[in-house]
CSV table of C-alpha atoms and ligand atoms in Angstrom, one decimal:
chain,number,residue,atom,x,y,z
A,5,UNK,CA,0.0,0.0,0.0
A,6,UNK,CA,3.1,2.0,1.0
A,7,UNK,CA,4.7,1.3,-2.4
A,8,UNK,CA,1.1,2.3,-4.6
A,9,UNK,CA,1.2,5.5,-2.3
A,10,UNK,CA,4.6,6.5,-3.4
A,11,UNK,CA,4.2,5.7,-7.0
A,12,UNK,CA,1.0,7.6,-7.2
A,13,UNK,CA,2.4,10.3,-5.6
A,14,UNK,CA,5.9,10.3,-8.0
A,15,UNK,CA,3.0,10.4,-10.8
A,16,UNK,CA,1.2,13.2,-9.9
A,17,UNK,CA,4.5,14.8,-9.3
A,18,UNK,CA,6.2,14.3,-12.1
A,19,UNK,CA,2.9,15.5,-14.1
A,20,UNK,CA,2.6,18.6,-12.5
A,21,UNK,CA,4.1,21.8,-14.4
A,22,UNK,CA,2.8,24.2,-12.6
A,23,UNK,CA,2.1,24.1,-8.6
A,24,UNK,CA,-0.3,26.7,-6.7
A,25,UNK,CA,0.5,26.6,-3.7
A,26,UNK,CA,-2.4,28.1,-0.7
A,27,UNK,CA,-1.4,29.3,2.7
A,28,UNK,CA,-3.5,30.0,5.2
A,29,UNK,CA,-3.6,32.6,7.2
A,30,UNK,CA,-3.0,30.9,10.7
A,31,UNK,CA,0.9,29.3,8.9
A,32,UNK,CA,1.7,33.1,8.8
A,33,UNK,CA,0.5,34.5,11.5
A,34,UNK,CA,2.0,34.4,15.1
A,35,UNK,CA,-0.4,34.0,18.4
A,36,UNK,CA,-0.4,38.0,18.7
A,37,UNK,CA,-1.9,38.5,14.9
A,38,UNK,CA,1.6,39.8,13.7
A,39,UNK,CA,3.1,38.2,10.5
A,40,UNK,CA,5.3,35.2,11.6
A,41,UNK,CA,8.5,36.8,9.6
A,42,UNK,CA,10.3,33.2,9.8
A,43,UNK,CA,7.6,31.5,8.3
A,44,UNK,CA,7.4,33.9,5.9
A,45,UNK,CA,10.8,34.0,4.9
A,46,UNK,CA,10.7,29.8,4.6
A,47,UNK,CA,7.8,30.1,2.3
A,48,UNK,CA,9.7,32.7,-0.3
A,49,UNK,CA,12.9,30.5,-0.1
A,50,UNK,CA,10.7,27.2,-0.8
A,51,UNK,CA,8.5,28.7,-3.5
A,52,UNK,CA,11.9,29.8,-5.2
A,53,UNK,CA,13.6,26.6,-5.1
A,54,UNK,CA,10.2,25.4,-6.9
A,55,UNK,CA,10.9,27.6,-9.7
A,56,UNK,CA,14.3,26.5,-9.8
A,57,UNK,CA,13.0,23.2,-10.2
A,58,UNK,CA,11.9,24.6,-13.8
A,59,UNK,CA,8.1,24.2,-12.6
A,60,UNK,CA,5.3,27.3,-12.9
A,61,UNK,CA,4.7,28.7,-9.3
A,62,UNK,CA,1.5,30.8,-7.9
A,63,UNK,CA,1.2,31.5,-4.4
A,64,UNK,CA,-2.4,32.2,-3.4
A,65,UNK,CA,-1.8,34.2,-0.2
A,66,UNK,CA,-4.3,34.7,2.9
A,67,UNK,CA,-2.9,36.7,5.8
A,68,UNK,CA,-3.6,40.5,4.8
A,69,UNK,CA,-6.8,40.9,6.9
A,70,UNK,CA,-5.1,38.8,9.9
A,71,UNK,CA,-1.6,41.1,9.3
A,72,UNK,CA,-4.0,44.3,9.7
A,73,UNK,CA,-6.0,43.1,12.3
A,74,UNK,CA,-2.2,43.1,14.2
A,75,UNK,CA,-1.5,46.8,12.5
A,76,UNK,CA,-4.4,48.5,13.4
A,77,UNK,CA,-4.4,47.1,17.1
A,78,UNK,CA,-7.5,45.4,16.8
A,79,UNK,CA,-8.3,43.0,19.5
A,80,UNK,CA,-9.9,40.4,17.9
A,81,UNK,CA,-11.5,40.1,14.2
A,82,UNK,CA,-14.1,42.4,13.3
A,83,UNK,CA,-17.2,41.3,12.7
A,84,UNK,CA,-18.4,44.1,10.0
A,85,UNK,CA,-17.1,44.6,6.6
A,86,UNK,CA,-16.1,47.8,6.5
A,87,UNK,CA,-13.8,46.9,9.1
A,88,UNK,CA,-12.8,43.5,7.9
A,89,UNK,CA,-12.0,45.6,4.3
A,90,UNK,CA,-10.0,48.5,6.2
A,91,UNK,CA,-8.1,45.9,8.0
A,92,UNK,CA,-7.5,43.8,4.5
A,93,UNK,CA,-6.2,47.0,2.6
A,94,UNK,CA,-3.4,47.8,5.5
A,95,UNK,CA,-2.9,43.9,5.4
A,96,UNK,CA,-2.1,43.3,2.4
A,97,UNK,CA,0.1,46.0,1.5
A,98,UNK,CA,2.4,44.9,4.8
A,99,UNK,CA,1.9,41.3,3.4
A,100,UNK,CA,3.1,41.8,0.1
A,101,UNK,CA,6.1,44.1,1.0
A,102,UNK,CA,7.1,41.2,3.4
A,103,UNK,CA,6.7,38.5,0.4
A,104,UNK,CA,8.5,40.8,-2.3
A,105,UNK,CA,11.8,41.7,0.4
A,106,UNK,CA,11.8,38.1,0.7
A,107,UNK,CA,11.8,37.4,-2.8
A,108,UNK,CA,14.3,40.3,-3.8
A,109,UNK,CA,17.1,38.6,-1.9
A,110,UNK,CA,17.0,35.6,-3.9
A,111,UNK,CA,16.9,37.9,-7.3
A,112,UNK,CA,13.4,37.5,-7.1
A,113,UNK,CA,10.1,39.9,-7.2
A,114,UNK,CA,6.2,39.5,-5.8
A,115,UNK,CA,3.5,39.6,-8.3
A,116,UNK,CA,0.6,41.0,-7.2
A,117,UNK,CA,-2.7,39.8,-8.3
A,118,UNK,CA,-6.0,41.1,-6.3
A,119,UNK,CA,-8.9,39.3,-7.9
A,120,UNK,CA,-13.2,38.9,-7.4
A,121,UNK,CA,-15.0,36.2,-8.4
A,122,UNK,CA,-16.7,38.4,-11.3
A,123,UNK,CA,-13.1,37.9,-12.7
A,124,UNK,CA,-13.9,34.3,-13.3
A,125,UNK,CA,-16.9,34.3,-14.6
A,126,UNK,CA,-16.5,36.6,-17.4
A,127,UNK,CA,-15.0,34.8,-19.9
A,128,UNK,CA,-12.5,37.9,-21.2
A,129,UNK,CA,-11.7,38.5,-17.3
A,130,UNK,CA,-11.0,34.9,-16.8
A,131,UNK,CA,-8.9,34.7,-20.0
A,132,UNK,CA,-6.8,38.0,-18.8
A,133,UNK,CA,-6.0,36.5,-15.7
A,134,UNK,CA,-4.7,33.6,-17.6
A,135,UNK,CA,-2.8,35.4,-19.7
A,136,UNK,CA,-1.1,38.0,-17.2
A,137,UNK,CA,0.0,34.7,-14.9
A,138,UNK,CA,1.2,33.1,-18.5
A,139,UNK,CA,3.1,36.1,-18.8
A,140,UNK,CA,4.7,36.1,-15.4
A,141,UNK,CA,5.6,33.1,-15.4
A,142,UNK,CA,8.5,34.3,-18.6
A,143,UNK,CA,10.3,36.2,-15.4
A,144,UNK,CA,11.8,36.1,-12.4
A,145,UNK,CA,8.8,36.4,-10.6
A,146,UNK,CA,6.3,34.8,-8.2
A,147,UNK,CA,2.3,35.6,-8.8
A,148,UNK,CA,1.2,35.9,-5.3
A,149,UNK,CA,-2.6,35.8,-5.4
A,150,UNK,CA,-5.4,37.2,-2.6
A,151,UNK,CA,-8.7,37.9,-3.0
A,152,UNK,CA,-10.0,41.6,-3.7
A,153,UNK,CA,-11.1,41.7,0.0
A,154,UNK,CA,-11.3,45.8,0.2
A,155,UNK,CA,-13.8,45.3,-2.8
A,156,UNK,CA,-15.7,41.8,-2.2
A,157,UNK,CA,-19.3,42.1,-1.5
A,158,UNK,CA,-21.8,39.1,-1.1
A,159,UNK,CA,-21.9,38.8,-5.0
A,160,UNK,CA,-18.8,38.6,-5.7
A,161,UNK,CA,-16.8,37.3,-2.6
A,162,UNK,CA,-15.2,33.8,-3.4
A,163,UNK,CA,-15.9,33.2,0.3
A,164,UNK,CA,-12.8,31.7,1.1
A,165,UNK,CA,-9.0,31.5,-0.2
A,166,UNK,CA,-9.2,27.5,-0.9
A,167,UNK,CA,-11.9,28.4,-3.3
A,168,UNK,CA,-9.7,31.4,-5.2
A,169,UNK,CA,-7.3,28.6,-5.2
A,170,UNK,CA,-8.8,26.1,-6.7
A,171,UNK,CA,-10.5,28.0,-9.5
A,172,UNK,CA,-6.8,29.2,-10.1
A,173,UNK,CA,-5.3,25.6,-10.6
A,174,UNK,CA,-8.0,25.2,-12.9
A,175,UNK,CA,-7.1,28.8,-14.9
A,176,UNK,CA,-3.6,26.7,-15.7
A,177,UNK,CA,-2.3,24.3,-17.1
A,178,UNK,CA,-0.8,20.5,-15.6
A,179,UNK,CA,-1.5,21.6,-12.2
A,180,UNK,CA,-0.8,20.6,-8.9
A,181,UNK,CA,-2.5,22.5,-5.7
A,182,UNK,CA,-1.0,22.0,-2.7
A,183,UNK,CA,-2.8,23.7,0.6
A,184,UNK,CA,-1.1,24.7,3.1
A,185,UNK,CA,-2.6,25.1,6.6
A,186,UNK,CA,-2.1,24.3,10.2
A,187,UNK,CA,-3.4,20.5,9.7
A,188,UNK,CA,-1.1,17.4,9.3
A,189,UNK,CA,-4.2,16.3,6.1
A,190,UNK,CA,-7.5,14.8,6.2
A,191,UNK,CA,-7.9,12.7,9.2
A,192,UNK,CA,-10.1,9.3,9.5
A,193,UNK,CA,-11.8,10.9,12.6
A,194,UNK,CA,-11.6,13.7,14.6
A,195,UNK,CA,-8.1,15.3,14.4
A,196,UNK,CA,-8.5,16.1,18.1
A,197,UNK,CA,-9.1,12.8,19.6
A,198,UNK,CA,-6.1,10.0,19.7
A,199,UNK,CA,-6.4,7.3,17.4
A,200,UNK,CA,-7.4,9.6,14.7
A,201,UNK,CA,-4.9,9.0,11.8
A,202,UNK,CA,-4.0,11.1,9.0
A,203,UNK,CA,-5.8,9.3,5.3
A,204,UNK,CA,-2.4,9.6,2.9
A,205,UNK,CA,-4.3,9.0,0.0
A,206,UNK,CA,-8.1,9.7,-1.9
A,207,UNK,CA,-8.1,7.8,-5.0
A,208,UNK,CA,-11.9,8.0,-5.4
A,209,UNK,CA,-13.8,10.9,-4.6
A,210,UNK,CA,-17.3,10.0,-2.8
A,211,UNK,CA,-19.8,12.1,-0.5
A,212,UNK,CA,-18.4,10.4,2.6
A,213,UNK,CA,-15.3,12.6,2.0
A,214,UNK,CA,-16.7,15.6,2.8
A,215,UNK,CA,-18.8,14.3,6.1
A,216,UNK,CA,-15.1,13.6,7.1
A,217,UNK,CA,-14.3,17.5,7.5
A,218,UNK,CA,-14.9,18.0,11.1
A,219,UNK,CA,-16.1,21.5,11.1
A,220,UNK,CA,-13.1,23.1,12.6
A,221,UNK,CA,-13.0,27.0,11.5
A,222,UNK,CA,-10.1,28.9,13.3
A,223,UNK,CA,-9.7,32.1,15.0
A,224,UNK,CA,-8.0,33.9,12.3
A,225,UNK,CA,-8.9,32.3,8.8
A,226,UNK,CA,-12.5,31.5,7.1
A,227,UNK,CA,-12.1,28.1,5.7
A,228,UNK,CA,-11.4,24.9,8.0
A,229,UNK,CA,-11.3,21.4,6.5
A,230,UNK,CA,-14.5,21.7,4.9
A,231,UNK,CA,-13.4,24.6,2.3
A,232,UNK,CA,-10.3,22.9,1.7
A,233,UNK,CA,-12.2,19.4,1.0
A,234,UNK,CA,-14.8,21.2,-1.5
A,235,UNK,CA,-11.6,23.1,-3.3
A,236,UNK,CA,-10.1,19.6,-3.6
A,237,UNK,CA,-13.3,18.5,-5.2
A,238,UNK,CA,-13.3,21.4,-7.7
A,239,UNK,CA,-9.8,20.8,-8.5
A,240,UNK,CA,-10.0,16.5,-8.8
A,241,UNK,CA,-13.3,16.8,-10.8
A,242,UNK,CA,-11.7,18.4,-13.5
A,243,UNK,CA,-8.2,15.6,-13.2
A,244,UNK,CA,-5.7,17.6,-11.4
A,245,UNK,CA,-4.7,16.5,-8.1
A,246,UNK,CA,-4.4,18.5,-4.9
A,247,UNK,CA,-2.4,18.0,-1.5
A,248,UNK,CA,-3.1,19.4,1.7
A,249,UNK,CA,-0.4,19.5,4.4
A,250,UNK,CA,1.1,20.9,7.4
A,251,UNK,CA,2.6,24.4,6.3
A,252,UNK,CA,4.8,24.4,9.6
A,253,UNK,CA,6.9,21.9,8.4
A,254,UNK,CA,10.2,23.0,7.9
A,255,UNK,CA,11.0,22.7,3.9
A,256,UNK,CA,7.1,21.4,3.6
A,257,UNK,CA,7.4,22.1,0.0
A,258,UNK,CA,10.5,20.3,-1.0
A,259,UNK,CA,9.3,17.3,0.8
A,260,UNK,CA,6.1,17.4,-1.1
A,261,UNK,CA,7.9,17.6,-4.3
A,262,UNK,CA,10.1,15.0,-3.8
A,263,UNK,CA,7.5,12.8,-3.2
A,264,UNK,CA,7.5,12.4,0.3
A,265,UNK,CA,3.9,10.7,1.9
A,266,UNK,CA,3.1,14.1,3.6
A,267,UNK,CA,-0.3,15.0,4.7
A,268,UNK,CA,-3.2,13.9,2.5
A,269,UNK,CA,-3.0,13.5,-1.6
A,270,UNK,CA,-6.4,13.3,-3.7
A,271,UNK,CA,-5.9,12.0,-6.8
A,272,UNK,CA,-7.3,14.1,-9.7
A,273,UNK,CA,-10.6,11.8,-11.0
A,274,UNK,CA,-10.4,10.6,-14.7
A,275,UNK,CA,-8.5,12.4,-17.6
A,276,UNK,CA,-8.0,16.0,-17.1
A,277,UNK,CA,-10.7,18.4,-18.5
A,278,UNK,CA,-10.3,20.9,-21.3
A,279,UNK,CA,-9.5,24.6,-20.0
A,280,UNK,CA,-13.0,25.3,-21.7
A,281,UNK,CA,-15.1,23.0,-20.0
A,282,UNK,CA,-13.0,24.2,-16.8
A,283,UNK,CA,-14.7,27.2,-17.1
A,284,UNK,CA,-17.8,26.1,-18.0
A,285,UNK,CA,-18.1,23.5,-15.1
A,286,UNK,CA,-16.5,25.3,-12.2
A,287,UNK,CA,-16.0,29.3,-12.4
A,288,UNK,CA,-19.4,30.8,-13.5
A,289,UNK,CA,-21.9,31.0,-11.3
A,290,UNK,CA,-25.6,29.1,-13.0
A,291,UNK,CA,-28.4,31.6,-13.8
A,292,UNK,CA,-31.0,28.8,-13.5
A,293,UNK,CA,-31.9,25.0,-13.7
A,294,UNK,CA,-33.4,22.4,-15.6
A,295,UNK,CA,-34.9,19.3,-14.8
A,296,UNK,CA,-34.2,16.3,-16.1
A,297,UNK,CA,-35.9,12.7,-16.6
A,298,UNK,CA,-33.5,10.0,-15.4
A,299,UNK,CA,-33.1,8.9,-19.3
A,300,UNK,CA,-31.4,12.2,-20.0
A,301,UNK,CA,-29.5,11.8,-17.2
A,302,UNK,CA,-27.9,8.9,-18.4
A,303,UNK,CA,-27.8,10.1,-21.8
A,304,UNK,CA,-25.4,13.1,-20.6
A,305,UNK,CA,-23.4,11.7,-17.6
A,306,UNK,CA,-22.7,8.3,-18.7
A,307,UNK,CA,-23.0,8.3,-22.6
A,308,UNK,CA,-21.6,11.7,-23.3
A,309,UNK,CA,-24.8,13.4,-25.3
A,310,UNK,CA,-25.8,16.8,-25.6
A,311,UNK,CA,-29.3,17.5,-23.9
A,312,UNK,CA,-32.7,17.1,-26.1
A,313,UNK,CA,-35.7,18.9,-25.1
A,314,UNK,CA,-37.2,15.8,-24.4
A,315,UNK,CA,-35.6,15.1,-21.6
A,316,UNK,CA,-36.3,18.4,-20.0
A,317,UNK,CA,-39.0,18.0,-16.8
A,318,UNK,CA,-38.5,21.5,-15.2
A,319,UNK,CA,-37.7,25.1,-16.4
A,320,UNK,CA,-36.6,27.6,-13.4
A,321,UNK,CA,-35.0,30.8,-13.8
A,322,UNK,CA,-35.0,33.6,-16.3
A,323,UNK,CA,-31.7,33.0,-18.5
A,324,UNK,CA,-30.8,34.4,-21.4
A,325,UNK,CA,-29.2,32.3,-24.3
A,326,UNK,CA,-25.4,31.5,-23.8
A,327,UNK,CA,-26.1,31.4,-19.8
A,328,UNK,CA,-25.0,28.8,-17.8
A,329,UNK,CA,-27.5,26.3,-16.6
A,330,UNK,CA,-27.0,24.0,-13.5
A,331,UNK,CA,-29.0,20.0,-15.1
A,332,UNK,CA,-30.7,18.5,-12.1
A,333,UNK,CA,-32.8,15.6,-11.2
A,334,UNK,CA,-36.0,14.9,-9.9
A,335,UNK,CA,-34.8,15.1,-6.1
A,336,UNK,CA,-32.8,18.5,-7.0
A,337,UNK,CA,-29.1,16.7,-7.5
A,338,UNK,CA,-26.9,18.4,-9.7
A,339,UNK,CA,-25.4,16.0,-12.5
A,340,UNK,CA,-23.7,18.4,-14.4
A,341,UNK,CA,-23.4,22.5,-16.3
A,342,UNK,CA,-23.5,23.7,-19.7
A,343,UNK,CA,-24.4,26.8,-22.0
A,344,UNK,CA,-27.9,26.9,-23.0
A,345,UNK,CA,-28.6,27.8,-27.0
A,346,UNK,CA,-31.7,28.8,-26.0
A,347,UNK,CA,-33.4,31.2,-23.8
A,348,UNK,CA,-35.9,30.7,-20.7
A,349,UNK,CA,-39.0,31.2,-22.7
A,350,UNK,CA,-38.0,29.1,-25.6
A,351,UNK,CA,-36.6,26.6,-23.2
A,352,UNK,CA,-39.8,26.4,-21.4
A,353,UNK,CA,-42.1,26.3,-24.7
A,354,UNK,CA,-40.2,23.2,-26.0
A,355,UNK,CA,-39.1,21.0,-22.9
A,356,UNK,CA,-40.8,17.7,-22.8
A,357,UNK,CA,-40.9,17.5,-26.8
A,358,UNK,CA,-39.1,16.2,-29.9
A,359,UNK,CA,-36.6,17.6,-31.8
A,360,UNK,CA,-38.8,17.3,-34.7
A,361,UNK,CA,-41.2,19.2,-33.0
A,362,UNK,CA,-39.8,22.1,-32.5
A,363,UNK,CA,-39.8,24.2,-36.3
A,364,UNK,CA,-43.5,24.5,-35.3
A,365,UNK,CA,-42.9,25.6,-31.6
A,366,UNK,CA,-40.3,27.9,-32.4
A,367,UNK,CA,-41.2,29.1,-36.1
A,368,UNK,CA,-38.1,27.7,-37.0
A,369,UNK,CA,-35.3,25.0,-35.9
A,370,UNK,CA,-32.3,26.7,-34.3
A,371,UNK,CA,-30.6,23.9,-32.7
A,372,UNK,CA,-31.8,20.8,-31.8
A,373,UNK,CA,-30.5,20.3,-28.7
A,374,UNK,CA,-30.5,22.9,-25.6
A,375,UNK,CA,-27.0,22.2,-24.4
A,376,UNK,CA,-24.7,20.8,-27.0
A,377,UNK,CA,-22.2,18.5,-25.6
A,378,UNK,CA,-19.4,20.6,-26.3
A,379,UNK,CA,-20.8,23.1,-24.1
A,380,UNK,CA,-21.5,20.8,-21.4
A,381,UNK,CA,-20.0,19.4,-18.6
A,382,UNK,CA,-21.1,16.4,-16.4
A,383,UNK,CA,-20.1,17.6,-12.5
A,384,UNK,CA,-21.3,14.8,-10.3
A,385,UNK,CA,-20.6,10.9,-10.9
A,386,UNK,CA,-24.4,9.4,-11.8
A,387,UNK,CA,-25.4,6.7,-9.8
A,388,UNK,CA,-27.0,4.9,-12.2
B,22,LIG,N1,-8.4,37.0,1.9
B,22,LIG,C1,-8.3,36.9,3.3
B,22,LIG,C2,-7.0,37.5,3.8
B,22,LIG,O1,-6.1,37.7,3.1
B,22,LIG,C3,-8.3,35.4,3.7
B,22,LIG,C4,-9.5,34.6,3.3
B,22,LIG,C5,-9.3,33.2,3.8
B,22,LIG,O2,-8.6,33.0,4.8
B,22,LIG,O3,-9.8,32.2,3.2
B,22,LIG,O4,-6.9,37.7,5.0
């Protein structure tokens, strides 16, 4: 088992061109809110030795509201968001600085990238992000990502940094996501309790996964296991793999990379998506749902077809042509996403029918099915 675990791991490894690493903010920070300097310091040095393994590095960075919690003598984390935003914007500009004097002794300089989730779900957003880290990745340079925090409403908050991270590793290409946080990995039970071992190794993805997140959110940081298990799900669903580990480990990223069995590796599930379907599957957010009969269930996550209007039951949500659509079942269940060629009204007037059917319904045949397979992407394993 030892062996597989090894060999799986020197797989994923040697596949891996580019590595996003996350660190939360509890690795940087020390008990009194102030950046751990140290730590810090480790990080640069490790994420340069990366590069100089001739892989692609990003750092997605927590820490700036946690560092400007400590600046502005704040006793503990506000609860309000004009404060939370105040304390991000002195944050991050003490965070960065940090990163990019660490950096500049090794010949090095910090990239800053401050980003929403809108920038992922427009398309021309989402394809400038991925070109600007394509481009920095020609330099000396490390991209250090955070979210927009000074800007990030409701609507367009990612909600937490193992999110941004994830739908970053999917932005690029052969990637590798390793988390770092103040957790040894996934445990088999509750981390607190003795006996509780750390699981190496998640070759199959299944909903028992996530039930093993004890719901442990910290002080300082917004995600606990659970975020980091659903940003492992968004990252393995699409093929890549993901690692989450200890960040306090001295030299925790060479270790990874040389394979070592540290903390927990999920295996990225079947061959990796297209960069298109990416998108499609994982960064925009749905403007509404369709129903389906279990035959066009199976038709699309099993046989690989576009969806018919036959197989439509339920129309909710105004949507416009070109939206994305989230295909559920009878009990609500998502299956999978795609790009609708028609809109709400013209969805509704035809579900249920035949293809044939619909020159008469519409006045004329536009496509015949709502979501061609090329726009479409199955999310959820079916059952059947
Ligand atoms: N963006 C936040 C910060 O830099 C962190 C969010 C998170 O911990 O997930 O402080």
């Amino acid at each position: 088992m030892q062996t597989d675990e090894l060999a799986i791991r020197k797989r994923v490894i040697e596949g891996a061109r580019t590595v996003v690493v996350k660190v939360g903010t509890n690795v940087l920070s020390r008990d009194d809110d102030t950046l751990d300097d140290a730590r810090l310091d480790a990080l640069a040095q490790q994420l340069h030795a990366l590069r100089q393994t001739g892989r692609r590095v990003v750092l997605v960075s927590s820490g700036a509201i946690g560092a400007g919690i400590g600046l502005l003598g704040l006793d503990r984390r506000p609860d309000d968001l004009p404060h939370l935003q105040a304390a991000a914007a002195v944050g991050q500009a003490h965070l960065i600085r940090r990163y990019d004097d660490c950096l500049n002794r090794l010949g090095f300089h910090a990239a800053q990238l401050l980003l929403t989730a809108n920038d992922f779900r427009h398309r021309g957003r989402y394809l400038n992000v991925r070109n600007t880290l394509r481009t920095l990745f020609e330099f000396p340079v490390i991209p250090i990502i955070n979210e927009n925090d000074t800007v990030s409403v409701k609507e367009i908050q990612f909600g937490d940094n193992d999110r941004l991270a994830a739908l970053v590793a999917n932005l690029l290409d052969d990637p590798l996501l390793v988390i770092l946080s103040v957790i040894d990995g996934l445990y088999d039970g509750d981390p607190a309790l003795p006996g509780s071992r750390v699981v190496p190794l998640v070759t199959d993805w299944n909903e028992s996964i996530l039930s093993m997140a004890v719901a442990t959110r910290s002080r300082r940081g917004t995600g606990g296991m659970h975020s980091k298990l659903e940003a492992a799900r968004t990252v393995t669903s699409v093929g890549e793999s993901v690692i989450i580990a200890d960040g306090r480990h001295p030299n925790v990223l060479g270790r990874i990379l040389a394979g070592e069995s540290l903390g927990t590796l999920f295996v990225g599930q079947g061959e990796p998506l297209p960069a298109w379907k990416r998108w499609i599957g994982y960064s925009v957010a749905p403007r509404g749902r369709l129903e389906l009969d279990p035959g066009a269930i199976r038709a699309i996550a099993c046989r690989g077809r576009s969806l018919l209007p036959i197989g439509i039951t339920g129309v909710q949500g105004d949507f416009h042509k070109g939206e994305l659509l989230s295909l559920v079942d009878a009990a609500g269940v998502e299956h999978a996403r795609g790009l609708t060629n028609y809109n709400s009204s013209d969805v509704r007037r035809i579900a249920g029918r035949r293809s044939e059917e619909l020159p008469a319904l519409l006045g004329q045949l536009k496509y015949p099915e709502v979501i061609h397979v090329d726009n479409l992407v199955v999310t959820r394993a079916a059952s059947t």
